[in-house]
Structures are given as C-alpha cells and as structure tokens.
Amino acid sequence: MGQVKNRRIVVTKRGAPDVLAVVTEPVSDPKPGEVRIRTLAAGVSSYDVMLRGHWFPGQKPPYTPGEDVVGIVDKLGDGVSAPDIGQRVALWTFGDVGGYSEYICSPAERAVPVPEALDSDEAVALVVNYLTASLAIHKTAAVESGERILVHGAAGGVGSALVQLGVLAGLDVYGTASAYNHEVVEALGATPIDYRNQDFVARIHEMTGDGVDVVFDVIGGTRQLWRSSRALRKGGRLIMLGMASAVQGGIKKIPGSMAVVALMRLLPNGKTTPMSPGMENYPAQNMDWYRESLAQFFDLAVSGEMKPLVAERFPLLEAARAHEFMERGGYAGKVVLTAAATSS
Ligand SMILES: NC(=O)c1ccc[n+]([C@@H]2O[C@H](COP(=O)([O-])OP(=O)(O)OC[C@H]3O[C@@H](n4cnc5c(N)ncnc54)[C@H](OP(=O)(O)O)[C@@H]3O)[C@@H](O)[C@H]2O)c1
C-alpha cells in the first residue's frame, strides 16, 4: 500500500460554488496533543456558503471550510491517551483547515465520543448548530420556563436547534419558516409563521397579545431586525445570531444590522440586545461546557428527546453541489458531506 493521501476541499477565491476545488496531499501526522481523524461526515453551513460567495471578515482564500466533523480516530499524537484509536468522535473544527477534508488533525480534547446508536450524519448536525443554540438560549438569553420565544429560520440548522432546546426548556415557541417547512416546524413543537406571506410582527401580537420575551434572529438586515424588535414585549431581549440574508445580500447587510442594535440600546423601552459569543473561539475557551454539551445532545438524540434534522447528504468531494443546493434553498436542517477516504 502506498502512502495514504488526504483529499480536501479548498475555497480557491471568492465566487460561485465552482471556486471549490479538490486538493490531494500526503496525509499529515498529528502533532503532540492531537489526534488524527478519518472523516465520515462533515457539516455544511450557510456561513460556509456566505463566506465562499462574499467578502467577509474572517478566513481568506485559500482555506478549507467546515465547522464540524464526525469520524474515526486513526492516529494519536505524542502524549495523547484518549480517545482510543478506532473510537468514533465528533468535533468542532473552526480555522484554516476546516471539516471538508478526508482526514483532519485536531487537539485531542475536542474529540467527543459519539454513542454507537447515533448515526454519524445526525451526530454532525448536533455540533455547531446546537452549541450555538444552547449558548444563545441558556446563557445569553438565560430563558426561564414559561417564557415565549420567536425563532427565525425555524427549520434551518441553528433555528431547528433553537426550537428543540426551547421546547425542552418549557418555552412557548413560535417559528418563522416558508410554508413548505411548516410541518417540520410544527413537528419540532413550535407554532409556525409564514414569513413570506404573513406579517410576523402582526401574527405574534395576534397570538400572544403583548409580544414574545425573546427573539432569536439568524436572518439579519435592517428591516428584519427592526421588525424583530417590534415582536418583543416591553423588557424583551433580541438576540442577533447570524446573517442568513447575507448568503444573497453579502456584507452590505452588516452596517444596517449594527445600526438597529445601536438604536435599540438608545431607546428607553426596556428591550435589550445581549450579544451571544461567536463559535470561532468560545468552545476552545470553555472546553468543559463544550464537551458536556455535546455529550448531553448525543444522549438526548439517542433517547429520542431531540431530533437532529439532516436536510441532504452529498459526497465530500462534491461539496460544490452541496453549496448549490443551499443557495437554491427549500431545505430543512443540516446539509452533510459524507466521506469514504481511500489510500493510494
Ligand atoms: N453566532 C454563531 O456562532 C453562529 C453559528 C452558526 C451559525 N451562525 C449563523 O446563523 C445563520 C443561520 O445559519 P444556518 O446554518 O442555520 O442556516 P440555514 O440552515 O440555511 O437556515 C437558514 C434558514 O433561514 C430561513 N430564511 C431565509 N430567509 C429568511 C427570512 N427572511 N425570514 C425567516 N427565515 C428566513 C430559511 O428557511 P425557509 O427555507 O423555511 O425559508 C432557512 O432555513 C447564518 O448566518 C450563520 O452564519 C452563527
């Protein structure tokens, strides 16, 4: 058998999905304190699509996208005693060498064992989206049982996680989604609102009277955020979590979004805009939280109390097709790249 090769996807420059290229290289050995993982499933997010298509602060081409992976530990770096070789693990992978790769080296502490009963594609859907949602709902919003929340993009990766964690926390959950996703949103336990054909501010006030306690907004943009603030009751919290609208609209969505947050801070209506930390650094700085949260999500998925949604699967080397699929829209949950590494 010749030397094992790694194939990974690289964003060669900003542009359409065809800027994603396959690079073949010798597989790297793990450094001290690292493990090497052979990828089974890698997550795709709308952040990856946005960063590939538009200039945003952050990674600059060439880079390998992808923030989460499930795979098999195949080599240990010096000083690593766990996890064992052969163990299936999940991990958060932020940085210049992201998850769209047949092999990935990572600090060993990031690799969290995946229970046998859990499918790899479902497990990968539980990593960044559910960590983001948990941070927002439990720490930033600090929700209390009985509160009412509105989740935008409720059938999306982060949105479906927010809905499920909200229901588990005993909240009354409303979720915006296109009509084709309403059955999904209802099945997760939320009351759907058709944001394309209905005024979500009016619907929220019709259904709740004085509005919701918290809005989680992953869509962004001036008008969207301003309307989200109007769906809040007096004293409510608006948590801005993402910019799904920037997949089409690009960086110009950012200044208006920031202006709304700044304006809300000046208005004397008691509504607040707590900022949730981004996923770029938070897990590395809070390893116990990261490992305990993932283990808990896996247990909840195995017991059936939580249902990670897999929207579609594509072969890892066809990541461009996955990006085209996401740009077309019309899906629910997480898009996953599946891998079967070869040696040559
Ligand atoms: N803060 C962090 O650390 C962090 C971590 C992860 C993700 N994010 C961000 O969160 C955002 C969402 O990511 P994702 O991976 O969950 O995306 P996603 O799976 O593509 O979901 C986005 C959803 O937005 C819905 N949508 C689009 N336009 C809408 C609108 N105007 N109103 C309501 N819903 C709308 C779509 O639903 P329909 O098809 O039903 O219309 C889609 O399902 C991205 O900007 C991402 O960068 C942030």
CSV table of N, CA, C and O in Angstrom, one decimal, residues 50-111:
chain,number,residue,atom,x,y,z
A,50,MET,N,-21.9,31.7,2.6
A,50,MET,CA,-21.8,33.1,2.7
A,50,MET,C,-20.3,33.6,2.5
A,50,MET,O,-20.0,34.4,1.7
A,51,LEU,N,-19.4,32.9,3.2
A,51,LEU,CA,-18.0,33.2,3.2
A,51,LEU,C,-17.3,32.9,1.8
A,51,LEU,O,-16.4,33.5,1.4
A,52,ARG,N,-17.9,31.8,1.2
A,52,ARG,CA,-17.3,31.5,-0.1
A,52,ARG,C,-17.7,32.5,-1.2
A,52,ARG,O,-17.0,32.9,-2.1
A,53,GLY,N,-19.0,33.0,-1.1
A,53,GLY,CA,-19.5,33.9,-2.1
A,53,GLY,C,-19.2,35.4,-2.0
A,53,GLY,O,-19.3,36.1,-2.9
A,54,HIS,N,-18.9,35.8,-0.7
A,54,HIS,CA,-18.8,37.2,-0.4
A,54,HIS,C,-17.6,37.5,0.4
A,54,HIS,O,-17.2,36.6,1.2
A,55,TRP,N,-17.1,38.7,0.3
A,55,TRP,CA,-16.0,39.1,1.2
A,55,TRP,C,-16.6,39.4,2.6
A,55,TRP,O,-17.6,40.2,2.7
A,56,PHE,N,-16.1,38.7,3.6
A,56,PHE,CA,-16.5,39.0,5.0
A,56,PHE,C,-15.2,38.9,5.8
A,56,PHE,O,-14.2,38.3,5.4
A,57,PRO,N,-15.2,39.6,7.0
A,57,PRO,CA,-14.0,39.5,7.8
A,57,PRO,C,-13.9,38.0,8.2
A,57,PRO,O,-14.9,37.3,8.3
A,58,GLY,N,-12.8,37.5,8.3
A,58,GLY,CA,-12.6,36.1,8.7
A,58,GLY,C,-11.6,35.4,7.8
A,58,GLY,O,-10.6,36.0,7.3
A,59,GLN,N,-11.9,34.1,7.4
A,59,GLN,CA,-10.9,33.4,6.6
A,59,GLN,C,-10.8,34.0,5.2
A,59,GLN,O,-11.7,34.4,4.6
A,60,LYS,N,-9.5,33.9,4.8
A,60,LYS,CA,-9.2,34.4,3.4
A,60,LYS,C,-8.8,33.2,2.6
A,60,LYS,O,-8.0,32.4,3.0
A,61,PRO,N,-9.2,33.2,1.3
A,61,PRO,CA,-8.8,32.1,0.4
A,61,PRO,C,-7.3,32.1,0.3
A,61,PRO,O,-6.6,33.1,0.3
A,62,PRO,N,-6.6,30.9,0.1
A,62,PRO,CA,-7.2,29.6,0.1
A,62,PRO,C,-7.4,29.0,1.5
A,62,PRO,O,-6.5,29.2,2.4
A,63,TYR,N,-8.6,28.5,1.8
A,63,TYR,CA,-8.9,27.8,3.1
A,63,TYR,C,-9.8,26.7,2.8
A,63,TYR,O,-10.5,26.6,1.8
A,64,THR,N,-9.9,25.8,3.8
A,64,THR,CA,-10.8,24.6,3.8
A,64,THR,C,-12.0,25.0,4.7
A,64,THR,O,-11.7,25.2,5.9
A,65,PRO,N,-13.2,25.0,4.2
A,65,PRO,CA,-14.3,25.4,5.1
A,65,PRO,C,-14.8,24.2,6.0
A,65,PRO,O,-14.3,23.1,5.8
A,66,GLY,N,-15.7,24.5,6.8
A,66,GLY,CA,-16.4,23.4,7.6
A,66,GLY,C,-16.1,23.6,9.1
A,66,GLY,O,-14.9,23.7,9.5
A,67,GLU,N,-17.2,23.6,9.9
A,67,GLU,CA,-17.0,23.8,11.3
A,67,GLU,C,-17.3,22.6,12.2
A,67,GLU,O,-17.2,22.6,13.4
A,68,ASP,N,-17.7,21.5,11.5
A,68,ASP,CA,-17.9,20.3,12.4
A,68,ASP,C,-17.7,19.0,11.6
A,68,ASP,O,-18.0,18.9,10.4
A,69,VAL,N,-17.3,18.0,12.3
A,69,VAL,CA,-16.9,16.7,11.7
A,69,VAL,C,-17.3,15.5,12.7
A,69,VAL,O,-17.2,15.7,13.9
A,70,VAL,N,-17.7,14.4,12.1
A,70,VAL,CA,-17.7,13.1,12.8
A,70,VAL,C,-16.8,12.2,12.1
A,70,VAL,O,-16.8,12.1,10.8
A,71,GLY,N,-16.0,11.4,12.8
A,71,GLY,CA,-15.1,10.5,12.1
A,71,GLY,C,-14.5,9.5,13.1
A,71,GLY,O,-14.8,9.5,14.3
A,72,ILE,N,-13.5,8.7,12.6
A,72,ILE,CA,-12.9,7.7,13.4
A,72,ILE,C,-11.4,8.1,13.7
A,72,ILE,O,-10.7,8.5,12.8
A,73,VAL,N,-11.1,8.0,15.0
A,73,VAL,CA,-9.7,8.3,15.4
A,73,VAL,C,-8.8,7.3,14.8
A,73,VAL,O,-9.0,6.1,14.9
A,74,ASP,N,-7.8,7.7,14.0
A,74,ASP,CA,-6.9,6.7,13.3
A,74,ASP,C,-5.4,6.9,13.7
A,74,ASP,O,-4.6,6.0,13.4
A,75,LYS,N,-5.1,7.9,14.4
A,75,LYS,CA,-3.7,8.1,14.9
A,75,LYS,C,-3.6,9.0,16.1
A,75,LYS,O,-4.4,10.1,16.0
A,76,LEU,N,-2.8,8.7,17.1
A,76,LEU,CA,-2.7,9.6,18.2
A,76,LEU,C,-1.3,10.3,18.2
A,76,LEU,O,-0.3,9.7,17.9
A,77,GLY,N,-1.3,11.6,18.5
A,77,GLY,CA,0.0,12.3,18.6
A,77,GLY,C,0.6,12.0,20.0
A,77,GLY,O,0.0,11.4,20.9
A,78,ASP,N,1.9,12.4,20.1
A,78,ASP,CA,2.6,12.1,21.4
A,78,ASP,C,1.8,12.7,22.6
A,78,ASP,O,1.3,13.8,22.5
A,79,GLY,N,1.8,12.0,23.6
A,79,GLY,CA,1.2,12.4,24.9
A,79,GLY,C,-0.3,12.3,24.9
A,79,GLY,O,-1.0,12.7,25.9
A,80,VAL,N,-1.0,11.7,23.9
A,80,VAL,CA,-2.4,11.5,23.9
A,80,VAL,C,-2.8,10.1,24.4
A,80,VAL,O,-2.3,9.1,23.8
A,81,SER,N,-3.6,10.0,25.4
A,81,SER,CA,-4.1,8.7,25.8
A,81,SER,C,-5.5,8.4,25.5
A,81,SER,O,-6.0,7.3,25.6
A,82,ALA,N,-6.3,9.5,25.2
A,82,ALA,CA,-7.7,9.3,24.9
A,82,ALA,C,-8.1,10.4,23.9
A,82,ALA,O,-7.5,11.5,24.0
A,83,PRO,N,-9.0,10.1,23.0
A,83,PRO,CA,-9.8,8.9,22.8
A,83,PRO,C,-8.9,7.8,22.2
A,83,PRO,O,-7.8,8.1,21.6
A,84,ASP,N,-9.4,6.6,22.2
A,84,ASP,CA,-8.7,5.4,21.6
A,84,ASP,C,-8.8,5.5,20.1
A,84,ASP,O,-9.7,6.0,19.5
A,85,ILE,N,-7.7,4.8,19.5
A,85,ILE,CA,-7.8,4.6,18.0
A,85,ILE,C,-9.0,3.7,17.7
A,85,ILE,O,-9.3,2.8,18.5
A,86,GLY,N,-9.7,4.1,16.7
A,86,GLY,CA,-10.9,3.3,16.3
A,86,GLY,C,-12.2,3.9,16.9
A,86,GLY,O,-13.3,3.6,16.5
A,87,GLN,N,-12.1,4.8,17.9
A,87,GLN,CA,-13.3,5.5,18.5
A,87,GLN,C,-13.9,6.4,17.5
A,87,GLN,O,-13.2,7.2,16.8
A,88,ARG,N,-15.2,6.4,17.4
A,88,ARG,CA,-15.9,7.4,16.6
A,88,ARG,C,-16.2,8.6,17.5
A,88,ARG,O,-16.7,8.6,18.6
A,89,VAL,N,-15.8,9.8,16.9
A,89,VAL,CA,-15.9,11.0,17.7
A,89,VAL,C,-16.5,12.1,16.9
A,89,VAL,O,-16.5,12.1,15.6
A,90,ALA,N,-17.0,13.2,17.6
A,90,ALA,CA,-17.5,14.4,16.9
A,90,ALA,C,-16.6,15.5,17.4
A,90,ALA,O,-16.1,15.5,18.5
A,91,LEU,N,-16.4,16.5,16.5
A,91,LEU,CA,-15.6,17.7,17.0
A,91,LEU,C,-16.0,18.9,16.2
A,91,LEU,O,-16.5,18.9,15.1
A,92,TRP,N,-15.7,20.0,16.9
A,92,TRP,CA,-15.9,21.4,16.3
A,92,TRP,C,-14.5,21.7,15.7
A,92,TRP,O,-13.5,21.5,16.2
A,93,THR,N,-14.6,22.2,14.4
A,93,THR,CA,-13.4,22.4,13.6
A,93,THR,C,-13.4,23.8,13.0
A,93,THR,O,-14.0,24.0,11.9
A,94,PHE,N,-13.0,24.8,13.7
A,94,PHE,CA,-13.0,26.2,13.2
A,94,PHE,C,-11.6,26.5,12.8
A,94,PHE,O,-10.7,26.2,13.6
A,95,GLY,N,-11.3,27.1,11.7
A,95,GLY,CA,-9.9,27.5,11.4
A,95,GLY,C,-9.6,27.4,10.0
A,95,GLY,O,-10.5,27.1,9.1
A,96,ASP,N,-8.3,27.5,9.6
A,96,ASP,CA,-7.9,27.4,8.2
A,96,ASP,C,-8.1,26.1,7.6
A,96,ASP,O,-8.2,25.9,6.4
A,97,VAL,N,-8.0,25.0,8.4
A,97,VAL,CA,-8.2,23.7,7.9
A,97,VAL,C,-9.5,23.2,8.5
A,97,VAL,O,-9.5,22.6,9.6
A,98,GLY,N,-10.6,23.4,7.9
A,98,GLY,CA,-11.9,23.1,8.4
A,98,GLY,C,-12.3,21.6,8.0
A,98,GLY,O,-11.4,20.8,7.6
A,99,GLY,N,-13.6,21.3,8.2
A,99,GLY,CA,-14.0,20.0,8.2
A,99,GLY,C,-14.2,19.3,6.8
A,99,GLY,O,-14.4,18.1,6.7
A,100,TYR,N,-14.1,20.1,5.7
A,100,TYR,CA,-14.3,19.4,4.4
A,100,TYR,C,-13.0,18.7,3.9
A,100,TYR,O,-12.4,19.1,3.0
A,101,SER,N,-12.7,17.7,4.7
A,101,SER,CA,-11.4,17.0,4.5
A,101,SER,C,-11.5,15.6,4.9
A,101,SER,O,-12.2,15.3,5.9
A,102,GLU,N,-10.8,14.7,4.1
A,102,GLU,CA,-10.9,13.3,4.4
A,102,GLU,C,-10.3,12.9,5.8
A,102,GLU,O,-10.7,12.0,6.4
A,103,TYR,N,-9.2,13.6,6.1
A,103,TYR,CA,-8.5,13.5,7.4
A,103,TYR,C,-8.4,14.8,8.0
A,103,TYR,O,-8.2,15.8,7.3
A,104,ILE,N,-8.4,14.9,9.3
A,104,ILE,CA,-8.2,16.1,10.0
A,104,ILE,C,-7.5,15.9,11.3
A,104,ILE,O,-7.8,14.9,12.0
A,105,CYS,N,-6.5,16.7,11.6
A,105,CYS,CA,-5.8,16.6,12.9
A,105,CYS,C,-6.4,17.7,13.8
A,105,CYS,O,-6.6,18.9,13.3
A,106,SER,N,-6.6,17.4,15.0
A,106,SER,CA,-7.3,18.3,16.0
A,106,SER,C,-6.7,18.1,17.4
A,106,SER,O,-6.4,16.9,17.7
A,107,PRO,N,-6.8,19.1,18.2
A,107,PRO,CA,-6.5,18.8,19.6
A,107,PRO,C,-7.3,17.7,20.2
A,107,PRO,O,-8.6,17.7,19.9
A,108,ALA,N,-6.8,16.8,20.9
A,108,ALA,CA,-7.5,15.6,21.3
A,108,ALA,C,-8.7,15.9,22.2
A,108,ALA,O,-9.7,15.3,22.1
A,109,GLU,N,-8.6,17.0,23.0
A,109,GLU,CA,-9.7,17.3,23.9
A,109,GLU,C,-11.0,17.7,23.1
A,109,GLU,O,-12.1,17.7,23.7
A,110,ARG,N,-10.9,18.1,21.9
A,110,ARG,CA,-12.1,18.5,21.1
A,110,ARG,C,-12.9,17.3,20.6
A,110,ARG,O,-14.0,17.4,20.2
A,111,ALA,N,-12.3,16.1,20.7
A,111,ALA,CA,-12.9,14.9,20.1
A,111,ALA,C,-13.8,14.3,21.1
A,111,ALA,O,-13.3,13.7,22.1
